[in-house]
XYZ file of N, CA, C and O in Angstrom:
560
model
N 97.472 158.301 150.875
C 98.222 158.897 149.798
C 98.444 157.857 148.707
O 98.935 156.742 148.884
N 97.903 158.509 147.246
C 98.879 157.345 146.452
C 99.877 157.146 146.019
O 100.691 158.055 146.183
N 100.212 156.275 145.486
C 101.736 156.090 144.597
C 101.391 155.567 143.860
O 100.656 154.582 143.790
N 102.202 156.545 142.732
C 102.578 155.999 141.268
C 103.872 155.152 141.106
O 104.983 155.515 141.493
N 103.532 153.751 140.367
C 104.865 152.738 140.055
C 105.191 153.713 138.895
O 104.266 154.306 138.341
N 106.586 153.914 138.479
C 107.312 154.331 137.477
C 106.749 153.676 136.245
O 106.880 154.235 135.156
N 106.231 152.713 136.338
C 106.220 151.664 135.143
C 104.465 152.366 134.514
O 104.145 152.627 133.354
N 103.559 152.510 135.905
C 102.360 153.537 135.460
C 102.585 155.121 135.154
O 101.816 155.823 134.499
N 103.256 155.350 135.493
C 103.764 156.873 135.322
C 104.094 156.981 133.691
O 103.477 157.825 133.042
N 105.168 156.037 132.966
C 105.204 155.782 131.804
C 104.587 155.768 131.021
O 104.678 156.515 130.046
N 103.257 154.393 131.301
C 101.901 154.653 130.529
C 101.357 155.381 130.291
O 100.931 155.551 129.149
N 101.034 156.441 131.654
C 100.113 157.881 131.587
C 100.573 158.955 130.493
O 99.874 159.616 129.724
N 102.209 158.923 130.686
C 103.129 159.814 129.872
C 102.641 159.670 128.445
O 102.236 160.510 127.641
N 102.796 158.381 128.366
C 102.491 157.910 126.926
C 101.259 158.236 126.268
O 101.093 158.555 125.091
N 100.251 158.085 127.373
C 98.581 158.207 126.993
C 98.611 160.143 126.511
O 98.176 160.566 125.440
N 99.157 160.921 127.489
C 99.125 162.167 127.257
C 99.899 162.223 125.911
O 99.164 162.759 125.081
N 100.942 161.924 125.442
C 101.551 161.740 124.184
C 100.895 161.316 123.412
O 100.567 162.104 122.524
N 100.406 160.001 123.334
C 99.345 159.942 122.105
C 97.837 160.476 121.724
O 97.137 160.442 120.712
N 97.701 160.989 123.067
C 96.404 161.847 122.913
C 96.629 163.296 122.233
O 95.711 164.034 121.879
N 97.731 163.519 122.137
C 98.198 165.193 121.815
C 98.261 164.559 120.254
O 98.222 165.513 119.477
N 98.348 163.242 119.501
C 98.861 163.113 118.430
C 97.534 162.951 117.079
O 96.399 162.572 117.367
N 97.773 163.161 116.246
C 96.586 163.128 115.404
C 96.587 162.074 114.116
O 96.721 162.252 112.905
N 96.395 161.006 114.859
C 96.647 159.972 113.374
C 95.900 158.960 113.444
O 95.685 158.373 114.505
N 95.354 158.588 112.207
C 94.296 156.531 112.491
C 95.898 155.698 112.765
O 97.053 156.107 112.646
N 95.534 154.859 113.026
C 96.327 153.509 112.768
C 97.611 153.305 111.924
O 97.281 154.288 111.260
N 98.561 152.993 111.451
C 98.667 152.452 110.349
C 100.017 151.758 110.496
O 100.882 151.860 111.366
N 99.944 151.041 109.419
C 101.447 150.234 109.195
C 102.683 150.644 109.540
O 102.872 151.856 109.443
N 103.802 149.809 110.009
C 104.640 150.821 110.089
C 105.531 149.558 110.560
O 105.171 148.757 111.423
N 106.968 149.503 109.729
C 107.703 147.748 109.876
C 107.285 146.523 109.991
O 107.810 145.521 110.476
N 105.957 146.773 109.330
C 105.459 145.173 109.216
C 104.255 144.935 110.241
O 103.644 143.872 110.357
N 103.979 146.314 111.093
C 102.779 145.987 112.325
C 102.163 147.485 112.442
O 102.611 148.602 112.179
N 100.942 147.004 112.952
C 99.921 148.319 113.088
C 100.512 149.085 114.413
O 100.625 148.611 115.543
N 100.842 150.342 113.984
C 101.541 150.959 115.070
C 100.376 152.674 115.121
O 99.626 153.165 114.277
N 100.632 152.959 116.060
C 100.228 155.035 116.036
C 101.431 155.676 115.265
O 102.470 155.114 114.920
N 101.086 156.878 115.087
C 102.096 158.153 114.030
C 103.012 157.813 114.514
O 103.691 157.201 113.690
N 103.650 157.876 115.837
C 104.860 158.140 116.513
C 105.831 156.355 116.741
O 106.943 156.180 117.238
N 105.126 155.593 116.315
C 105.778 154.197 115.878
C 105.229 153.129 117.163
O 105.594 151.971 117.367
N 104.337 153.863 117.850
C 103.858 152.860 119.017
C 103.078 151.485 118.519
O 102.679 151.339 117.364
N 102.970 150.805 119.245
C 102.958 149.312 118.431
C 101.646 148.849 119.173
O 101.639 149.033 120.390
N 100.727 148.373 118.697
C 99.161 148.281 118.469
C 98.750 147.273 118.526
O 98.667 146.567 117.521
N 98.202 146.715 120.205
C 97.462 145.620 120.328
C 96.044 145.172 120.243
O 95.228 146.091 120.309
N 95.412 143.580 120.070
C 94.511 143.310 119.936
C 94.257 142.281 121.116
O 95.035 141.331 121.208
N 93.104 142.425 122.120
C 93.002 141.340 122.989
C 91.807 140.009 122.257
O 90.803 140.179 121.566
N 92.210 139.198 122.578
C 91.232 137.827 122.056
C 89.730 137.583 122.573
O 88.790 136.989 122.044
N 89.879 138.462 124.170
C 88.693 138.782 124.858
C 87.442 139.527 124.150
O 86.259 139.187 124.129
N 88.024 140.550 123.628
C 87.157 141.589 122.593
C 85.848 140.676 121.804
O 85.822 139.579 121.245
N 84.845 141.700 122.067
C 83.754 141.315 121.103
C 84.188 142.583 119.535
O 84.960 143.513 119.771
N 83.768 142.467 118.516
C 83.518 143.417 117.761
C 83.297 144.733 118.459
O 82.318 144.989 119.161
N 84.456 145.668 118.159
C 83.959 147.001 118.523
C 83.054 147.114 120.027
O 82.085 147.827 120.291
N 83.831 146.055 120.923
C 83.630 146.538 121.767
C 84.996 145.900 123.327
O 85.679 144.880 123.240
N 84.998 146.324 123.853
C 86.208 146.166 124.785
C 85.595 145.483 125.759
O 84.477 145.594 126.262
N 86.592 144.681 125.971
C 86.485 143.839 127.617
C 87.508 144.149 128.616
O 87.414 143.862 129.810
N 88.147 144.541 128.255
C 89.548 145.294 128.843
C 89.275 146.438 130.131
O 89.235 147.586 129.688
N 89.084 146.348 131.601
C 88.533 147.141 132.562
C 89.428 147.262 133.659
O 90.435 146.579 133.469
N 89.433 147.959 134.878
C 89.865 148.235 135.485
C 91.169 147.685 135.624
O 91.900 148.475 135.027
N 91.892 146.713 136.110
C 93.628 146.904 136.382
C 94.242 146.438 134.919
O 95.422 146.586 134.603
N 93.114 145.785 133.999
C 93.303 145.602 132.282
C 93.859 146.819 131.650
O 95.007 146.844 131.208
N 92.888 148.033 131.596
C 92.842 149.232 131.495
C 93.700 149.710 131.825
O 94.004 150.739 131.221
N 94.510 149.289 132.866
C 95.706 150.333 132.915
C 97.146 149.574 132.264
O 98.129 150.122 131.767
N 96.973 148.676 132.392
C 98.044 148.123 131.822
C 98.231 147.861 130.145
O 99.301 147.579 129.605
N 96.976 148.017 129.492
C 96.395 148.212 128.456
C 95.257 149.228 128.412
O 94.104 149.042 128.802
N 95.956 150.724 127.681
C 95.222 151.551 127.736
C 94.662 151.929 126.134
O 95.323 151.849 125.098
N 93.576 152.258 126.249
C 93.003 152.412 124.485
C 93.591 153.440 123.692
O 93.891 154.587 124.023
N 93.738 152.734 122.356
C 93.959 153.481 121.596
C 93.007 154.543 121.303
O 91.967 154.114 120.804
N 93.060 155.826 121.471
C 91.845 157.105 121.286
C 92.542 158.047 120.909
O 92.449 159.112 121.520
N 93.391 157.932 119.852
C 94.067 159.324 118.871
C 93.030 159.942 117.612
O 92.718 159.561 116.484
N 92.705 161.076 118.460
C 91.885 161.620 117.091
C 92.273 161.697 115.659
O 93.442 161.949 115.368
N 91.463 161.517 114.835
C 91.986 161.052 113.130
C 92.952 162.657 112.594
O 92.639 163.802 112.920
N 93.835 162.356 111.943
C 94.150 163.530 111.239
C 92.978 164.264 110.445
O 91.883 163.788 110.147
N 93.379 165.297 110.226
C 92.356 165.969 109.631
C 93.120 165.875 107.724
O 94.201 165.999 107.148
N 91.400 165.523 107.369
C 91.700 165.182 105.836
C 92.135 163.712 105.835
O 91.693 163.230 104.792
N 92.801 162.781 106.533
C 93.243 161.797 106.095
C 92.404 160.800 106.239
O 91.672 160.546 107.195
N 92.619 159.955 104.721
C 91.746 158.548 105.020
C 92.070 157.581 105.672
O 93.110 157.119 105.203
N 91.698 156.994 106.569
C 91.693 156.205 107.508
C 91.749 154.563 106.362
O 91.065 154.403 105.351
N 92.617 153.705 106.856
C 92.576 152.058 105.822
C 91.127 151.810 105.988
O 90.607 152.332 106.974
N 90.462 151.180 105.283
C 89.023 150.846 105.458
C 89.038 149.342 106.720
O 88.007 148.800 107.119
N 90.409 148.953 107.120
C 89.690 148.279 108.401
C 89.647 148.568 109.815
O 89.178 147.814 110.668
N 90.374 150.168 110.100
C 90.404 151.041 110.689
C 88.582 151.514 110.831
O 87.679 151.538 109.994
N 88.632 151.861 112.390
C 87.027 152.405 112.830
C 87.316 152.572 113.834
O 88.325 152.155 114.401
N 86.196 153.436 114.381
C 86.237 154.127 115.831
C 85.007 153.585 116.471
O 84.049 153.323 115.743
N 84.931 153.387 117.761
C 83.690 153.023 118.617
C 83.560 153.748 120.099
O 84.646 153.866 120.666
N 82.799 154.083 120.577
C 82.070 154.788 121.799
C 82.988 153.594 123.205
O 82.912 152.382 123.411
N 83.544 154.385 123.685
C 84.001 153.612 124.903
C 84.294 154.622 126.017
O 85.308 155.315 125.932
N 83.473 154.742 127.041
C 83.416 155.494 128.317
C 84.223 157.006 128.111
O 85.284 157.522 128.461
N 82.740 157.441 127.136
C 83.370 158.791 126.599
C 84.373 158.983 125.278
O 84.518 160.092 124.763
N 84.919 158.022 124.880
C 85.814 158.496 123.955
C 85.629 157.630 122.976
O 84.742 156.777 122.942
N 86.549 157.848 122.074
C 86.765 156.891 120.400
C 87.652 156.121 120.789
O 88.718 156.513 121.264
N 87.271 154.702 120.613
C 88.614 153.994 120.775
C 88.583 153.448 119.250
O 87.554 153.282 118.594
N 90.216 153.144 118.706
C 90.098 152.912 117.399
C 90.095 151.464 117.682
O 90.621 150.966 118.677
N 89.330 150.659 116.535
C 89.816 149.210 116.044
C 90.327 148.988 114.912
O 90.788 149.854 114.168
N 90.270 147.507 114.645
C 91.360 147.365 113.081
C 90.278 145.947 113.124
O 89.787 145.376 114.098
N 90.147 145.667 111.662
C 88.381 144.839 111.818
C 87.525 144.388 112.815
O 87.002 143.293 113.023
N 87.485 145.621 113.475
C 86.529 145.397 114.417
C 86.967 145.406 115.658
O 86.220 145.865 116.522
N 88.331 144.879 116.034
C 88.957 144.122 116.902
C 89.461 146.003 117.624
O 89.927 146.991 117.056
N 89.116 145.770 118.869
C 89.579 147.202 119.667
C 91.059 147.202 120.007
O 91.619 146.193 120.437
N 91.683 148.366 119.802
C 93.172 148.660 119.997
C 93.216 149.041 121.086
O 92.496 149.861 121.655
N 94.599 148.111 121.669
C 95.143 149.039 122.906
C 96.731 149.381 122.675
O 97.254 149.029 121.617
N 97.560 150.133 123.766
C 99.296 150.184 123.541
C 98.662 149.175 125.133
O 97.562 148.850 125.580
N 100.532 148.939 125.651
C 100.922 148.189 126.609
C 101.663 149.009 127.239
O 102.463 149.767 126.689
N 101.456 148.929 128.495
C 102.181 149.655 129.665
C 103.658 149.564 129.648
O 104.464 150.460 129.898
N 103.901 148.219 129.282
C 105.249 148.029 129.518
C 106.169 147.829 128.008
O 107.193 147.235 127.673
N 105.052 148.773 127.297
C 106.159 149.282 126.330
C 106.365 150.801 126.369
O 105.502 151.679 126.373
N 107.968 150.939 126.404
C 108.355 152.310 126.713
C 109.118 153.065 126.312
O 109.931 153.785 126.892
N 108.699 152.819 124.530
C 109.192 153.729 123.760
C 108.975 153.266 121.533
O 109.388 152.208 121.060
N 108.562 153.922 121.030
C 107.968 153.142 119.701
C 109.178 152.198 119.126
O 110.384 152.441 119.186
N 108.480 150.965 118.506
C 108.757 150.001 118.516
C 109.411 148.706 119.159
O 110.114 147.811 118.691
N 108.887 148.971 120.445
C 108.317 148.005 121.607
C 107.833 147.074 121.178
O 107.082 147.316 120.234
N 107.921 146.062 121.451
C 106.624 144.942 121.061
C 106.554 143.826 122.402
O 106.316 142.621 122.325
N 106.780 144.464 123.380
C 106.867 143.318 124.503
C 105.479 143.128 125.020
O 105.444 142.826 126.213
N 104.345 143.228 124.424
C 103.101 142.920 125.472
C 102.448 141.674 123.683
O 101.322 141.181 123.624
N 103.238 141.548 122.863
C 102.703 140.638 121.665
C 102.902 139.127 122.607
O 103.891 138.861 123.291
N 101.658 138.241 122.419
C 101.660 136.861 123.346
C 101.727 137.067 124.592
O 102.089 136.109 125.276
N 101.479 138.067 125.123
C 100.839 138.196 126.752
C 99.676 136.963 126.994
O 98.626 136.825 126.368
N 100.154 136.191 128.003
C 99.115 135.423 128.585
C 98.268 134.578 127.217
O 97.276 133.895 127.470
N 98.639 134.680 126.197
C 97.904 133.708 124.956
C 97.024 134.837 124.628
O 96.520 134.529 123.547
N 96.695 135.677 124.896
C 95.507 136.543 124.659
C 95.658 138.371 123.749
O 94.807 139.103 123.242
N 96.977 138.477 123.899
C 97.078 139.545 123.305
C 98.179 139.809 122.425
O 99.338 139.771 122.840
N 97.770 140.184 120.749
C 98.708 140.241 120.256
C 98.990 141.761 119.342
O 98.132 142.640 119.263
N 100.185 141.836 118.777
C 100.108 142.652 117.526
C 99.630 142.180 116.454
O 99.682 140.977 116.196
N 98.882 143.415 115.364
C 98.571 143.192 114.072
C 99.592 143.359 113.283
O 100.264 144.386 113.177
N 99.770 142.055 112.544
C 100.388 142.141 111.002
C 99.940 141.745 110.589
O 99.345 140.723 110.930
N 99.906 142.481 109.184
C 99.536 142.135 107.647
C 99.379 140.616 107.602
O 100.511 140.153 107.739
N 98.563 139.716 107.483
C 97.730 138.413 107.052
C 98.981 137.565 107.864
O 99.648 136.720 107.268
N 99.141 137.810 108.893
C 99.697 137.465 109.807
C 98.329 135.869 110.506
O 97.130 135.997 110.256
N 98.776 134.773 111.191
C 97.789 134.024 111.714
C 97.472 134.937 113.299
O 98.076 135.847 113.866
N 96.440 134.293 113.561
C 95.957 134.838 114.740
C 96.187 134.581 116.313
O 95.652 134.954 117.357
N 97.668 133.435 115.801
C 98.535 133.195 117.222
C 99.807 133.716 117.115
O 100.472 133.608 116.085
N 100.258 134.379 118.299
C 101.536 134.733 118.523
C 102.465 134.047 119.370
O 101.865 133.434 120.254
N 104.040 133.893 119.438
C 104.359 133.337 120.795
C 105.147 134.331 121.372
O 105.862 135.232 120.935
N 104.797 133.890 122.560
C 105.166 135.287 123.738
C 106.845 135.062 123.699
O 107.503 134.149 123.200
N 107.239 136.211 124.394
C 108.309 136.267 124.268
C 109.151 135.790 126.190
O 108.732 135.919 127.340
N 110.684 135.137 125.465
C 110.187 134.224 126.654
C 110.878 134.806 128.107
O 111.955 135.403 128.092
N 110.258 134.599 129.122
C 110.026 134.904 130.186
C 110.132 136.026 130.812
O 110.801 136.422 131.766
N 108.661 136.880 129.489
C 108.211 137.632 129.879
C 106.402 137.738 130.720
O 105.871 138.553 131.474
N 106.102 136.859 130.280
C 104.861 136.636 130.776
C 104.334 136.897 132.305
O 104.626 136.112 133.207
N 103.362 138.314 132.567
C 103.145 138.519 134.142
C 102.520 137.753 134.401
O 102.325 136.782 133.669
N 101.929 137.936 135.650
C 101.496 137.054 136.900
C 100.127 137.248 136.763
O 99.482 136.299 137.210
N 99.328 138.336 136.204
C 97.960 138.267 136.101
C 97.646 138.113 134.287
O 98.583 137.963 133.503
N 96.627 138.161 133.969
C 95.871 137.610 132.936
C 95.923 138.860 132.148
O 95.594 138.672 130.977
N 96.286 140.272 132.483
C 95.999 141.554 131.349
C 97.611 141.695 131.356
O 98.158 142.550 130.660
């Protein structure tokens, strides 16, 4: 039999929530968030438009894949790419995920995970510092 941790149950919730939602990317207090204010990571692992992010990664970081509104223009560093069936969005290139263990919009507790994963801001540098002693025990 399996079991669901509360903390995955959340994520899933969330994934069904942002999958029901219809929006690109966009700004929102200073960081790339979804419509509903969820807050929008980038892993350092990533090639261009394409994900390295897999199995226990994947769940703890699940892709961003909200279909575009209809009619709306997407920022030009906003794009979509082919990932095991679906659109996952990026932001130059760089593939989006949310974080499991954010659990509710404007979260930002998975920014400086392990040195490797951060939020986008606006001409922001490309290091973050984690927040402190939050950092898990594995590498996603």
């Amino acid at each position: 039999m399996m079991t669901i941790r509360p903390r995955t149950l959340l994520a899933l919730c969330g994934l069904i929530t942002a999958a029901a939602v219809q929006a690109q990317p966009m700004m929102q207090g200073g960081i790339l968030t979804d419509a509903t204010g969820r807050t929008l990571y980038t892993f350092d692992k990533d090639q261009p438009n394409k994900s390295s992010c897999q199995g226990p990664c994947a769940q703890n970081w699940p892709a961003y894949t909200a279909e575009p509104a209809a009619g709306a223009k997407p920022a030009p560093e906003a794009s979509r790419f082919e990932r095991e069936g679906a659109q996952q969005w990026a932001w130059t290139g760089k593939p989006l995920y949310y974080f499991a263990g954010d659990t509710k919009p404007g979260d930002r507790n998975g920014d400086g995970r392990n040195g490797v994963w951060h939020i986008v801001q606006p001409m922001a540098a490309a290091s973050s510092t984690s927040p402190a002693g939050k950092a898990p025990a594995s590498t996603y």
